[in-house]
Amino acid sequence: METKNSASDAPELAEPYLRAVLDTAGLAVEYVRAEGNTLFQRGEDGGEIPVADFAGGYGSVLLGHNHPAIVARARELLAAGSPVHAQFSRHPYANELAAELNRIIHRELGDQEPYFAIFANTGAEAVEAAIKHAELDRGMRVAALGARVAEEIGAARAAVAEGTAALSARTRARFGAAAGEGRPAALEAVLAGLERANAGQLERPPLFLALERGFHGKLGTSVQLTHNEHYRTPFKSLGAQARFVPHGRPDVLKEVYAQERGVLLSLELTDGQVEVVEREFPVFCAFLVEPVQGEGGIHVLGAEFAQEIQRFCAEIDCPVVVDEIQSGMGRTGALLSSSQVGLRGDYYTLAKALGGGIAKTSVMLVREARYRREFEIVHSSTFAKDSFSCEIARTVLALLEADGQAAYRRATERGRALRAELESVQAEFPDQVLAVRGRGLMLGMEFRDQSQADSEILRELATSGLFGYFLAGLLLREYRVRTFPTASAVNTLRFEPSLQLADDEIALLGAGLRELCRVLRAQDGARLTVPAAP
């Protein structure tokens, strides 16, 4: 069915199906201006209607829409003709940005190991870069292991051929070499058995670990590490293999390791005997973790489980990729939300608020112990590391760090005030609100399932996969409050406003949520729907 663009009455060609879905929920409004914590909606008379923005660009506008200092810096850069396209040249602004990120990370981690920066344009691209780098690193470790095994087997083979060592009974038995069989024949049988066993291991694809409910993007590889099967399944033939681990279950980590562990078989000389030994094969490429799961329903990683993940990955030499795309950049009261639970990443991905709501930029950081310089040649991005986005990101960091890191304290304080209001609503409507979760200015409210509601409309909405969007639609229409559900947990509304969040906006949201709860309690499903246009 053709959708019309109301502004021009032309056919809607820019994602028309999505536009139609937004129409049904009452969210397909046009915003014409943005300032601070406010978006301005175009009214029917062409005027502006202020809307309190609790969606915050999915966490991108922590400092507020069109922050004056960021806008001024952007204008300054554009007026000066700052070169956006100067690829394959010296980029001092990128290096200075990387240095400032390192300075803050060192403070939060209490460690001075440097992190090397690979810049990108979006969060999903930063995740893809981390995945690619981790696989490059794994591949180089596999090659080194293969060379070591080949050297060990060659040394054992020579020793047996020279008569200075003999195959042990265990080695003969393992590969079917008869006890009375001559030395050359027995040796060939063992070597053939080793080759067969190792060939299967060397052909194994990398295996990734990720948490259940996790979201790491929708690109070709990152979507396979996103838990939501509706995003993964259509593209399962394209991407990486992953095992998903439930929160707080270190026993599952051990089970997955036992099931998936791989070894290369080698030969070792011990007291004139040739014995078969196992060399750990790096099957696991990386473990991806969000400190606060955004799209998965605003679930916070606990400190105890974070430490279990850290220990497990250290034991099996699996790098930890900490996805801070939504939770990082000060939103939870620190540059790295993971630092608040004692989790240290081998990789970090930062995006969204890094660009100050204006520049489209992201970064993947790799600790020195893991870094492979070869990656800089095999990976690149046209718009990454440009002067405009790097200078805007430096301005963002300066604002976060100003006045003794006041912005982090502000995020904590405003988050505490917002959470108190959400918990007040939950206490008043426990029959409708299941939980309030999150940290800092990254909070969520989960509503109880309505799939068995008395109202037919509510039942249909609850099973449509769009329930949260209709909740958000009522808040927008009746209270001029903008928020969205989390993509993989549509009963959970997310709240990621800016640091400029005011008390009266918190009160307005509280009033809207209370009315929403009264609508659900009364089973008034019709209030959530938008009447069809005549």
Short mmCIF file of C-alpha atoms in Angstrom, two decimals:
data_model
loop_
_atom_site.label_atom_id
_atom_site.label_comp_id
_atom_site.label_asym_id
_atom_site.label_seq_id
_atom_site.Cartn_x
_atom_site.Cartn_y
_atom_site.Cartn_z
CA MET A 1 0.00 0.00 0.00
CA GLU A 2 1.38 3.38 -1.00
CA THR A 3 2.16 5.84 1.78
CA LYS A 4 2.05 9.58 1.10
CA ASN A 5 4.48 12.15 2.42
CA SER A 6 2.14 14.75 3.91
CA ALA A 7 4.57 17.63 3.34
CA SER A 8 4.71 17.17 -0.43
CA ASP A 9 1.93 14.65 -1.12
CA ALA A 10 4.56 12.61 -2.95
CA PRO A 11 4.89 8.83 -2.50
CA GLU A 12 6.89 7.89 0.61
CA LEU A 13 10.04 6.21 -0.69
CA ALA A 14 12.23 6.50 2.42
CA GLU A 15 11.31 3.35 4.40
CA PRO A 16 7.54 3.59 3.80
CA TYR A 17 6.67 0.46 5.81
CA LEU A 18 8.39 1.84 8.91
CA ARG A 19 6.58 5.14 8.40
CA ALA A 20 3.26 3.28 8.27
CA VAL A 21 4.07 1.42 11.50
CA LEU A 22 4.91 4.69 13.23
CA ASP A 23 1.65 6.14 11.95
CA THR A 24 -0.39 3.41 13.64
CA ALA A 25 1.30 4.12 16.98
CA GLY A 26 1.04 7.89 16.62
CA LEU A 27 4.78 8.43 16.45
CA ALA A 28 5.14 9.61 12.84
CA VAL A 29 5.38 13.29 13.69
CA GLU A 30 7.83 15.76 12.17
CA TYR A 31 10.36 17.49 14.38
CA VAL A 32 11.59 20.82 13.10
CA ARG A 33 13.98 21.99 15.80
CA ALA A 34 15.91 20.68 18.78
CA GLU A 35 17.41 22.42 21.78
CA GLY A 36 18.63 21.13 25.13
CA ASN A 37 16.32 18.35 26.27
CA THR A 38 13.52 19.48 23.95
CA LEU A 39 12.43 18.55 20.44
CA PHE A 40 9.95 20.81 18.69
CA GLN A 41 7.18 19.07 16.79
CA ARG A 42 5.51 20.69 13.80
CA GLY A 43 1.89 21.45 14.69
CA GLU A 44 -1.05 21.31 12.32
CA ASP A 45 -0.93 25.10 12.02
CA GLY A 46 2.79 24.97 11.21
CA GLY A 47 3.79 26.18 14.65
CA GLU A 48 6.17 24.50 17.07
CA ILE A 49 5.08 22.20 19.87
CA PRO A 50 7.74 21.45 22.53
CA VAL A 51 8.27 17.80 23.39
CA ALA A 52 10.35 16.59 26.35
CA ASP A 53 12.86 14.17 24.84
CA PHE A 54 13.56 11.10 26.96
CA ALA A 55 14.74 9.05 23.95
CA GLY A 56 17.79 11.24 23.55
CA GLY A 57 18.86 9.93 20.16
CA TYR A 58 19.12 6.42 21.65
CA GLY A 59 21.65 7.88 24.06
CA SER A 60 23.47 10.13 21.57
CA VAL A 61 22.63 13.51 23.07
CA LEU A 62 23.83 13.25 26.65
CA LEU A 63 24.95 16.89 26.53
CA GLY A 64 21.67 18.00 24.96
CA HIS A 65 20.47 18.76 21.45
CA ASN A 66 22.60 21.35 19.67
CA HIS A 67 24.76 22.13 22.69
CA PRO A 68 25.99 25.73 22.18
CA ALA A 69 29.69 24.90 22.66
CA ILE A 70 29.51 21.99 20.21
CA VAL A 71 27.56 24.01 17.64
CA ALA A 72 30.06 26.86 17.96
CA ARG A 73 32.98 24.49 17.45
CA ALA A 74 31.27 22.90 14.43
CA ARG A 75 30.70 26.33 12.86
CA GLU A 76 34.28 27.28 13.56
CA LEU A 77 35.60 24.14 11.89
CA LEU A 78 33.39 24.52 8.83
CA ALA A 79 34.19 28.22 8.49
CA ALA A 80 37.90 27.42 8.63
CA GLY A 81 37.54 24.85 5.85
CA SER A 82 38.72 22.02 8.07
CA PRO A 83 39.64 19.09 5.77
CA VAL A 84 37.16 16.24 6.07
CA HIS A 85 38.82 14.23 3.30
CA ALA A 86 42.54 13.93 3.89
CA GLN A 87 42.94 10.17 4.01
CA PHE A 88 46.36 8.56 4.19
CA SER A 89 47.98 11.61 5.76
CA ARG A 90 49.00 12.71 9.23
CA HIS A 91 46.01 13.21 11.55
CA PRO A 92 47.22 14.98 14.72
CA TYR A 93 43.64 15.70 15.84
CA ALA A 94 42.86 11.95 15.84
CA ASN A 95 45.99 11.26 17.85
CA GLU A 96 45.09 13.98 20.37
CA LEU A 97 41.59 12.53 20.72
CA ALA A 98 43.02 9.05 21.28
CA ALA A 99 45.41 10.47 23.88
CA GLU A 100 42.60 12.18 25.78
CA LEU A 101 40.50 9.00 25.74
CA ASN A 102 43.50 7.13 27.11
CA ARG A 103 44.02 9.69 29.86
CA ILE A 104 40.46 9.30 31.11
CA ILE A 105 40.47 5.52 30.75
CA HIS A 106 43.73 5.26 32.71
CA ARG A 107 42.15 7.30 35.50
CA GLU A 108 39.07 5.11 35.63
CA LEU A 109 40.92 1.79 35.35
CA GLY A 110 43.89 2.73 37.53
CA ASP A 111 46.19 1.29 34.87
CA GLN A 112 48.56 2.94 32.41
CA GLU A 113 48.55 0.40 29.57
CA PRO A 114 47.82 2.30 26.35
CA TYR A 115 44.84 1.62 24.09
CA PHE A 116 45.29 2.10 20.36
CA ALA A 117 42.41 3.73 18.48
CA ILE A 118 40.71 2.69 15.27
CA PHE A 119 38.05 5.22 14.28
CA ALA A 120 34.77 4.50 12.51
CA ASN A 121 31.43 6.20 11.82
CA THR A 122 28.81 4.26 13.78
CA GLY A 123 28.63 1.99 16.77
CA ALA A 124 27.95 -1.09 14.67
CA GLU A 125 31.04 -0.33 12.59
CA ALA A 126 33.15 -0.03 15.75
CA VAL A 127 31.88 -3.45 16.83
CA GLU A 128 32.68 -4.87 13.39
CA ALA A 129 36.20 -3.43 13.67
CA ALA A 130 36.65 -5.06 17.08
CA ILE A 131 35.43 -8.39 15.75
CA LYS A 132 37.72 -8.18 12.73
CA HIS A 133 40.72 -7.24 14.84
CA ALA A 134 40.01 -10.06 17.29
CA GLU A 135 39.83 -12.54 14.40
CA LEU A 136 43.06 -11.20 12.89
CA ASP A 137 44.69 -11.67 16.27
CA ARG A 138 43.22 -15.16 16.64
CA GLY A 139 44.33 -16.11 13.14
CA MET A 140 47.88 -15.01 13.87
CA ARG A 141 47.87 -17.00 17.10
CA VAL A 142 46.57 -20.04 15.21
CA ALA A 143 49.38 -19.64 12.68
CA ALA A 144 51.98 -19.39 15.46
CA LEU A 145 50.53 -22.44 17.18
CA GLY A 146 50.53 -24.39 13.93
CA ALA A 147 54.17 -23.51 13.35
CA ARG A 148 55.05 -24.60 16.88
CA VAL A 149 53.25 -27.93 16.48
CA ALA A 150 54.91 -28.52 13.10
CA GLU A 151 58.31 -27.85 14.64
CA GLU A 152 57.65 -30.21 17.56
CA ILE A 153 56.40 -32.98 15.25
CA GLY A 154 59.41 -32.49 12.98
CA ALA A 155 61.83 -32.81 15.90
CA ALA A 156 60.11 -35.98 17.14
CA ARG A 157 60.06 -37.47 13.65
CA ALA A 158 63.77 -36.85 13.22
CA ALA A 159 64.57 -38.36 16.62
CA VAL A 160 62.59 -41.54 15.84
CA ALA A 161 64.18 -41.82 12.40
CA GLU A 162 67.64 -41.44 13.93
CA GLY A 163 66.91 -44.03 16.58
CA THR A 164 67.48 -41.61 19.49
CA ALA A 165 63.83 -41.84 20.55
CA ALA A 166 60.98 -44.33 20.27
CA LEU A 167 57.20 -44.05 20.06
CA SER A 168 55.68 -44.75 23.46
CA ALA A 169 53.14 -47.53 23.81
CA ARG A 170 50.45 -44.95 24.49
CA THR A 171 51.29 -43.06 21.30
CA ARG A 172 51.25 -46.29 19.22
CA ALA A 173 47.96 -47.39 20.71
CA ARG A 174 46.27 -44.01 20.21
CA PHE A 175 46.88 -44.07 16.46
CA GLY A 176 46.57 -47.81 15.82
CA ALA A 177 50.25 -48.56 15.32
CA ALA A 178 50.71 -52.26 16.16
CA ALA A 179 53.21 -53.12 18.87
CA GLY A 180 55.35 -55.23 16.53
CA GLU A 181 55.16 -52.86 13.60
CA GLY A 182 58.47 -51.50 12.31
CA ARG A 183 59.64 -48.08 13.27
CA PRO A 184 59.03 -46.31 9.90
CA ALA A 185 55.53 -47.78 9.44
CA ALA A 186 54.50 -47.02 13.01
CA LEU A 187 55.79 -43.47 12.71
CA GLU A 188 53.85 -42.90 9.48
CA ALA A 189 50.67 -44.24 11.12
CA VAL A 190 51.08 -41.82 14.02
CA LEU A 191 51.83 -38.88 11.75
CA ALA A 192 48.80 -39.62 9.57
CA GLY A 193 46.61 -39.79 12.67
CA LEU A 194 47.94 -36.46 13.90
CA GLU A 195 47.29 -34.83 10.54
CA ARG A 196 43.69 -36.08 10.44
CA ALA A 197 42.98 -34.90 13.98
CA ASN A 198 44.54 -31.47 13.50
CA ALA A 199 43.03 -30.79 10.08
CA GLY A 200 39.54 -30.67 11.57
CA GLN A 201 40.61 -28.22 14.25
CA LEU A 202 42.42 -25.91 11.87
CA GLU A 203 39.31 -25.63 9.71
CA ARG A 204 37.04 -24.63 12.60
CA PRO A 205 35.54 -21.14 12.26
CA PRO A 206 35.87 -18.69 15.15
CA LEU A 207 33.31 -18.90 17.93
CA PHE A 208 32.08 -15.81 19.74
CA LEU A 209 30.54 -15.54 23.17
CA ALA A 210 27.90 -12.94 24.01
CA LEU A 211 25.30 -12.36 26.68
CA GLU A 212 21.64 -13.18 26.26
CA ARG A 213 19.59 -10.03 25.53
CA GLY A 214 22.71 -8.36 24.14
CA PHE A 215 22.61 -5.99 21.17
CA HIS A 216 25.75 -5.20 19.18
CA GLY A 217 24.42 -3.87 15.89
CA LYS A 218 22.72 -5.04 12.71
CA LEU A 219 25.61 -5.28 10.26
CA GLY A 220 26.62 -8.56 8.64
CA THR A 221 28.74 -9.86 11.52
CA SER A 222 27.51 -7.84 14.49
CA VAL A 223 23.91 -8.94 13.94
CA GLN A 224 24.96 -12.54 14.59
CA LEU A 225 26.22 -11.45 18.01
CA THR A 226 22.91 -9.72 18.78
CA HIS A 227 20.70 -12.07 20.77
CA ASN A 228 17.35 -11.13 19.21
CA GLU A 229 16.67 -14.02 16.82
CA HIS A 230 14.34 -11.91 14.66
CA TYR A 231 17.35 -9.80 13.70
CA ARG A 232 19.74 -12.75 13.37
CA THR A 233 17.77 -15.48 11.63
CA PRO A 234 17.24 -13.86 8.20
CA PHE A 235 21.02 -13.46 7.89
CA LYS A 236 22.29 -16.55 9.68
CA SER A 237 24.09 -17.84 6.60
CA LEU A 238 26.22 -14.69 6.39
CA GLY A 239 27.81 -14.19 9.72
CA ALA A 240 29.75 -15.39 12.70
CA GLN A 241 28.87 -18.21 15.05
CA ALA A 242 27.98 -17.28 18.62
CA ARG A 243 27.02 -18.95 21.87
CA PHE A 244 24.79 -16.85 24.13
CA VAL A 245 25.25 -16.94 27.89
CA PRO A 246 22.54 -16.00 30.43
CA HIS A 247 23.32 -13.32 32.99
CA GLY A 248 24.75 -14.49 36.29
CA ARG A 249 25.49 -18.05 35.12
CA PRO A 250 29.24 -18.73 35.32
CA ASP A 251 28.38 -22.45 35.26
CA VAL A 252 27.15 -22.00 31.67
CA LEU A 253 30.50 -20.48 30.73
CA LYS A 254 32.21 -23.64 31.94
CA GLU A 255 29.72 -25.83 30.07
CA VAL A 256 30.24 -23.92 26.81
CA TYR A 257 34.00 -24.19 27.20
CA ALA A 258 33.82 -27.94 27.83
CA GLN A 259 31.59 -28.39 24.76
CA GLU A 260 33.55 -26.19 22.38
CA ARG A 261 37.15 -26.49 23.57
CA GLY A 262 39.64 -27.38 20.84
CA VAL A 263 43.21 -28.70 20.87
CA LEU A 264 45.94 -29.37 18.38
CA LEU A 265 47.81 -32.63 18.91
CA SER A 266 51.59 -32.53 18.93
CA LEU A 267 54.50 -34.82 19.78
CA GLU A 268 56.88 -34.25 22.65
CA LEU A 269 60.16 -35.96 23.54
CA THR A 270 60.34 -37.11 27.16
CA ASP A 271 63.19 -39.34 28.36
CA GLY A 272 63.67 -40.88 24.91
CA GLN A 273 59.95 -41.51 24.46
CA VAL A 274 57.65 -39.73 22.01
CA GLU A 275 54.37 -38.81 23.66
CA VAL A 276 51.23 -37.19 22.26
CA VAL A 277 50.44 -33.84 23.92
CA GLU A 278 47.59 -31.37 23.57
CA ARG A 279 48.12 -27.71 22.72
CA GLU A 280 45.18 -25.43 23.45
CA PHE A 281 43.59 -24.25 20.20
CA PRO A 282 42.10 -20.71 20.21
CA VAL A 283 38.51 -21.49 19.23
CA PHE A 284 36.99 -18.55 21.12
CA CYS A 285 37.54 -15.29 19.26
CA ALA A 286 35.98 -12.78 21.68
CA PHE A 287 33.37 -12.33 24.43
CA LEU A 288 31.09 -9.33 23.81
CA VAL A 289 29.58 -7.62 26.86
CA GLU A 290 27.39 -4.55 27.42
CA PRO A 291 27.72 -3.13 30.95
CA VAL A 292 24.10 -1.96 30.65
CA GLN A 293 22.08 -3.67 27.96
CA GLY A 294 20.17 -0.98 26.11
CA GLU A 295 18.12 -2.71 23.44
CA GLY A 296 17.78 -5.83 25.58
CA GLY A 297 15.64 -4.12 28.21
CA ILE A 298 18.05 -1.98 30.31
CA HIS A 299 19.65 -4.82 32.27
CA VAL A 300 22.73 -3.98 34.35
CA LEU A 301 25.72 -6.29 34.48
CA GLY A 302 26.44 -7.18 38.10
CA ALA A 303 29.94 -6.74 39.53
CA GLU A 304 30.20 -10.37 40.63
CA PHE A 305 29.32 -11.77 37.21
CA ALA A 306 31.59 -9.20 35.55
CA GLN A 307 34.48 -10.60 37.56
CA GLU A 308 33.50 -14.17 36.63
CA ILE A 309 33.61 -13.17 32.96
CA GLN A 310 36.99 -11.52 33.47
CA ARG A 311 38.46 -14.60 35.15
CA PHE A 312 37.00 -17.03 32.63
CA CYS A 313 38.30 -15.07 29.63
CA ALA A 314 41.75 -14.72 31.18
CA GLU A 315 41.94 -18.47 31.78
CA ILE A 316 41.09 -19.39 28.18
CA ASP A 317 42.86 -16.40 26.60
CA CYS A 318 39.66 -14.99 25.08
CA PRO A 319 39.60 -11.19 24.67
CA VAL A 320 36.74 -9.20 26.20
CA VAL A 321 35.01 -6.66 23.94
CA VAL A 322 33.17 -4.15 26.10
CA ASP A 323 30.39 -2.51 24.10
CA GLU A 324 30.01 0.97 25.64
CA ILE A 325 28.21 2.43 22.64
CA GLN A 326 25.05 3.27 24.59
CA SER A 327 26.21 3.05 28.20
CA GLY A 328 29.51 4.91 27.85
CA MET A 329 30.57 8.55 27.46
CA GLY A 330 29.31 9.59 30.89
CA ARG A 331 25.72 8.37 30.72
CA THR A 332 26.02 6.24 33.86
CA GLY A 333 28.38 8.58 35.70
CA ALA A 334 31.69 7.49 34.16
CA LEU A 335 33.26 7.46 30.73
CA LEU A 336 33.25 3.65 30.93
CA SER A 337 30.21 2.18 32.61
CA SER A 338 32.15 -1.09 32.85
CA SER A 339 34.69 0.55 35.16
CA GLN A 340 31.89 0.87 37.73
CA VAL A 341 31.66 -2.93 38.01
CA GLY A 342 35.38 -3.62 37.76
CA LEU A 343 35.32 -5.05 34.24
CA ARG A 344 38.37 -4.31 32.09
CA GLY A 345 38.12 -4.73 28.34
CA ASP A 346 40.73 -5.84 25.87
CA TYR A 347 38.61 -3.83 23.45
CA TYR A 348 36.18 -0.94 23.98
CA THR A 349 33.68 0.47 21.52
CA LEU A 350 32.40 4.02 21.96
CA ALA A 351 29.99 5.95 19.75
CA LYS A 352 26.69 7.86 20.01
CA ALA A 353 27.46 10.65 22.52
CA LEU A 354 31.09 10.72 21.32
CA GLY A 355 29.85 12.87 18.43
CA GLY A 356 27.97 15.28 20.67
CA GLY A 357 24.72 14.67 18.80
CA ILE A 358 26.20 16.30 15.68
CA ALA A 359 29.14 14.34 14.31
CA LYS A 360 28.70 10.74 13.25
CA THR A 361 31.71 9.06 14.76
CA SER A 362 32.82 6.06 16.78
CA VAL A 363 36.01 4.46 17.98
CA MET A 364 37.29 0.99 18.71
CA LEU A 365 40.05 0.85 21.32
CA VAL A 366 42.47 -2.08 21.66
CA ARG A 367 44.83 -2.55 24.58
CA GLU A 368 48.52 -2.71 23.72
CA ALA A 369 48.91 -6.37 24.75
CA ARG A 370 46.38 -7.40 22.08
CA TYR A 371 47.10 -4.88 19.37
CA ARG A 372 48.09 -6.04 15.89
CA ARG A 373 49.56 -3.24 13.81
CA GLU A 374 48.77 -5.19 10.63
CA PHE A 375 45.12 -4.30 11.17
CA GLU A 376 45.80 -0.70 10.15
CA ILE A 377 46.52 -1.87 6.59
CA VAL A 378 43.70 -4.38 6.11
CA HIS A 379 40.94 -2.22 7.62
CA SER A 380 39.92 1.33 6.72
CA SER A 381 36.92 3.64 6.47
CA THR A 382 36.48 6.66 4.17
CA PHE A 383 34.92 9.03 6.69
CA ALA A 384 36.71 7.78 9.82
CA LYS A 385 39.38 9.82 11.61
CA ASP A 386 38.43 13.06 9.85
CA SER A 387 39.20 16.43 11.36
CA PHE A 388 35.57 17.51 11.89
CA SER A 389 34.40 14.49 13.87
CA CYS A 390 37.64 14.22 15.86
CA GLU A 391 37.53 17.87 16.89
CA ILE A 392 33.86 17.60 17.85
CA ALA A 393 34.64 14.52 19.94
CA ARG A 394 37.48 16.39 21.65
CA THR A 395 35.00 19.15 22.50
CA VAL A 396 32.64 16.55 23.96
CA LEU A 397 35.38 15.15 26.18
CA ALA A 398 36.35 18.64 27.30
CA LEU A 399 32.74 19.32 28.33
CA LEU A 400 32.52 16.02 30.22
CA GLU A 401 35.78 16.70 32.04
CA ALA A 402 35.16 20.37 32.81
CA ASP A 403 34.81 21.62 36.39
CA GLY A 404 36.33 18.51 37.91
CA GLN A 405 34.19 16.07 35.88
CA ALA A 406 30.96 17.76 36.93
CA ALA A 407 29.06 16.16 34.02
CA TYR A 408 29.55 12.67 35.46
CA ARG A 409 28.21 13.81 38.81
CA ARG A 410 25.30 15.49 37.06
CA ALA A 411 24.44 12.25 35.24
CA THR A 412 24.43 10.40 38.55
CA GLU A 413 22.30 13.02 40.31
CA ARG A 414 19.78 13.45 37.48
CA GLY A 415 19.58 9.69 37.09
CA ARG A 416 18.84 9.33 40.79
CA ALA A 417 16.03 11.90 40.56
CA LEU A 418 14.54 10.26 37.47
CA ARG A 419 14.74 6.80 39.00
CA ALA A 420 12.98 8.00 42.14
CA GLU A 421 10.05 9.16 40.00
CA LEU A 422 9.92 5.89 38.07
CA GLU A 423 10.00 3.87 41.28
CA SER A 424 7.24 6.04 42.68
CA VAL A 425 5.08 5.13 39.67
CA GLN A 426 5.92 1.45 40.16
CA ALA A 427 4.98 1.62 43.85
CA GLU A 428 1.64 3.21 42.93
CA PHE A 429 0.90 0.73 40.11
CA PRO A 430 2.59 -2.59 40.96
CA ASP A 431 -0.12 -4.40 38.99
CA GLN A 432 1.03 -2.68 35.80
CA VAL A 433 4.77 -2.03 36.30
CA LEU A 434 6.97 -5.09 36.66
CA ALA A 435 10.37 -3.47 37.19
CA VAL A 436 12.50 -0.34 37.05
CA ARG A 437 16.12 -0.94 36.03
CA GLY A 438 19.27 0.82 34.95
CA ARG A 439 22.03 3.12 36.09
CA GLY A 440 22.52 6.89 35.84
CA LEU A 441 20.65 8.36 32.90
CA MET A 442 20.08 4.98 31.26
CA LEU A 443 16.88 3.68 32.82
CA GLY A 444 14.01 1.42 31.85
CA MET A 445 10.50 0.65 33.05
CA GLU A 446 9.11 -2.78 32.23
CA PHE A 447 5.33 -3.14 32.03
CA ARG A 448 3.57 -6.38 32.77
CA ASP A 449 2.60 -8.63 29.90
CA GLN A 450 -0.84 -7.88 28.42
CA SER A 451 -1.14 -10.92 26.15
CA GLN A 452 -3.86 -12.34 28.43
CA ALA A 453 -5.65 -9.02 28.96
CA ASP A 454 -9.42 -8.77 29.02
CA SER A 455 -9.28 -6.13 26.30
CA GLU A 456 -9.03 -7.61 22.81
CA ILE A 457 -7.16 -4.53 21.62
CA LEU A 458 -4.57 -4.88 24.38
CA ARG A 459 -4.14 -8.58 23.62
CA GLU A 460 -3.55 -7.81 19.94
CA LEU A 461 -1.08 -5.04 20.71
CA ALA A 462 0.76 -7.21 23.24
CA THR A 463 1.31 -9.96 20.68
CA SER A 464 2.11 -7.64 17.77
CA GLY A 465 5.71 -7.05 18.82
CA LEU A 466 4.94 -3.32 18.88
CA PHE A 467 3.29 -2.94 22.28
CA GLY A 468 5.85 -0.49 23.67
CA TYR A 469 5.51 1.78 20.66
CA PHE A 470 1.82 2.22 21.39
CA LEU A 471 2.63 3.05 25.01
CA ALA A 472 5.09 5.65 23.72
CA GLY A 473 2.46 6.98 21.32
CA LEU A 474 0.07 7.81 24.14
CA LEU A 475 2.80 9.62 26.07
CA LEU A 476 3.61 11.69 22.98
CA ARG A 477 0.03 12.53 22.02
CA GLU A 478 -1.29 13.36 25.46
CA TYR A 479 1.75 14.52 27.43
CA ARG A 480 4.26 15.68 24.80
CA VAL A 481 6.82 13.25 26.17
CA ARG A 482 9.00 11.33 23.73
CA THR A 483 10.42 7.92 24.53
CA PHE A 484 10.61 4.47 22.93
CA PRO A 485 10.63 0.84 23.95
CA THR A 486 13.81 -1.19 23.82
CA ALA A 487 14.02 -3.06 20.52
CA SER A 488 14.35 -6.58 21.93
CA ALA A 489 12.13 -6.10 24.99
CA VAL A 490 9.14 -4.13 23.76
CA ASN A 491 7.38 -4.12 27.15
CA THR A 492 10.22 -1.94 28.46
CA LEU A 493 10.24 1.80 27.87
CA ARG A 494 13.70 3.40 27.91
CA PHE A 495 14.66 6.77 29.33
CA GLU A 496 17.95 8.28 28.15
CA PRO A 497 17.56 12.05 28.45
CA SER A 498 20.30 14.65 28.48
CA LEU A 499 22.14 16.15 31.42
CA GLN A 500 19.85 19.16 30.99
CA LEU A 501 16.87 17.17 32.24
CA ALA A 502 14.77 19.42 34.48
CA ASP A 503 12.61 18.54 37.48
CA ASP A 504 9.45 19.68 35.71
CA GLU A 505 10.22 17.31 32.82
CA ILE A 506 10.63 14.45 35.28
CA ALA A 507 7.27 15.36 36.82
CA LEU A 508 5.65 15.53 33.37
CA LEU A 509 6.96 12.06 32.54
CA GLY A 510 5.69 10.77 35.89
CA ALA A 511 2.21 12.18 35.18
CA GLY A 512 2.18 10.56 31.74
CA LEU A 513 3.29 7.18 33.08
CA ARG A 514 0.65 7.27 35.81
CA GLU A 515 -2.04 7.97 33.22
CA LEU A 516 -0.66 5.17 31.08
CA CYS A 517 -0.93 2.80 34.04
CA ARG A 518 -4.51 3.90 34.66
CA VAL A 519 -5.32 3.17 31.01
CA LEU A 520 -3.86 -0.34 31.32
CA ARG A 521 -5.58 -0.94 34.64
CA ALA A 522 -8.91 0.05 33.07
CA GLN A 523 -8.15 -2.18 30.05
CA ASP A 524 -8.87 0.79 27.82
CA GLY A 525 -6.99 -0.46 24.77
CA ALA A 526 -8.64 2.07 22.46
CA ARG A 527 -6.73 4.88 24.20
CA LEU A 528 -3.48 3.44 22.86
CA THR A 529 -4.51 3.42 19.23
CA VAL A 530 -4.68 6.25 16.71
CA PRO A 531 -7.99 6.66 14.87
CA ALA A 532 -7.63 5.96 11.17
CA ALA A 533 -7.60 9.01 8.92
CA PRO A 534 -10.95 9.58 7.14
#
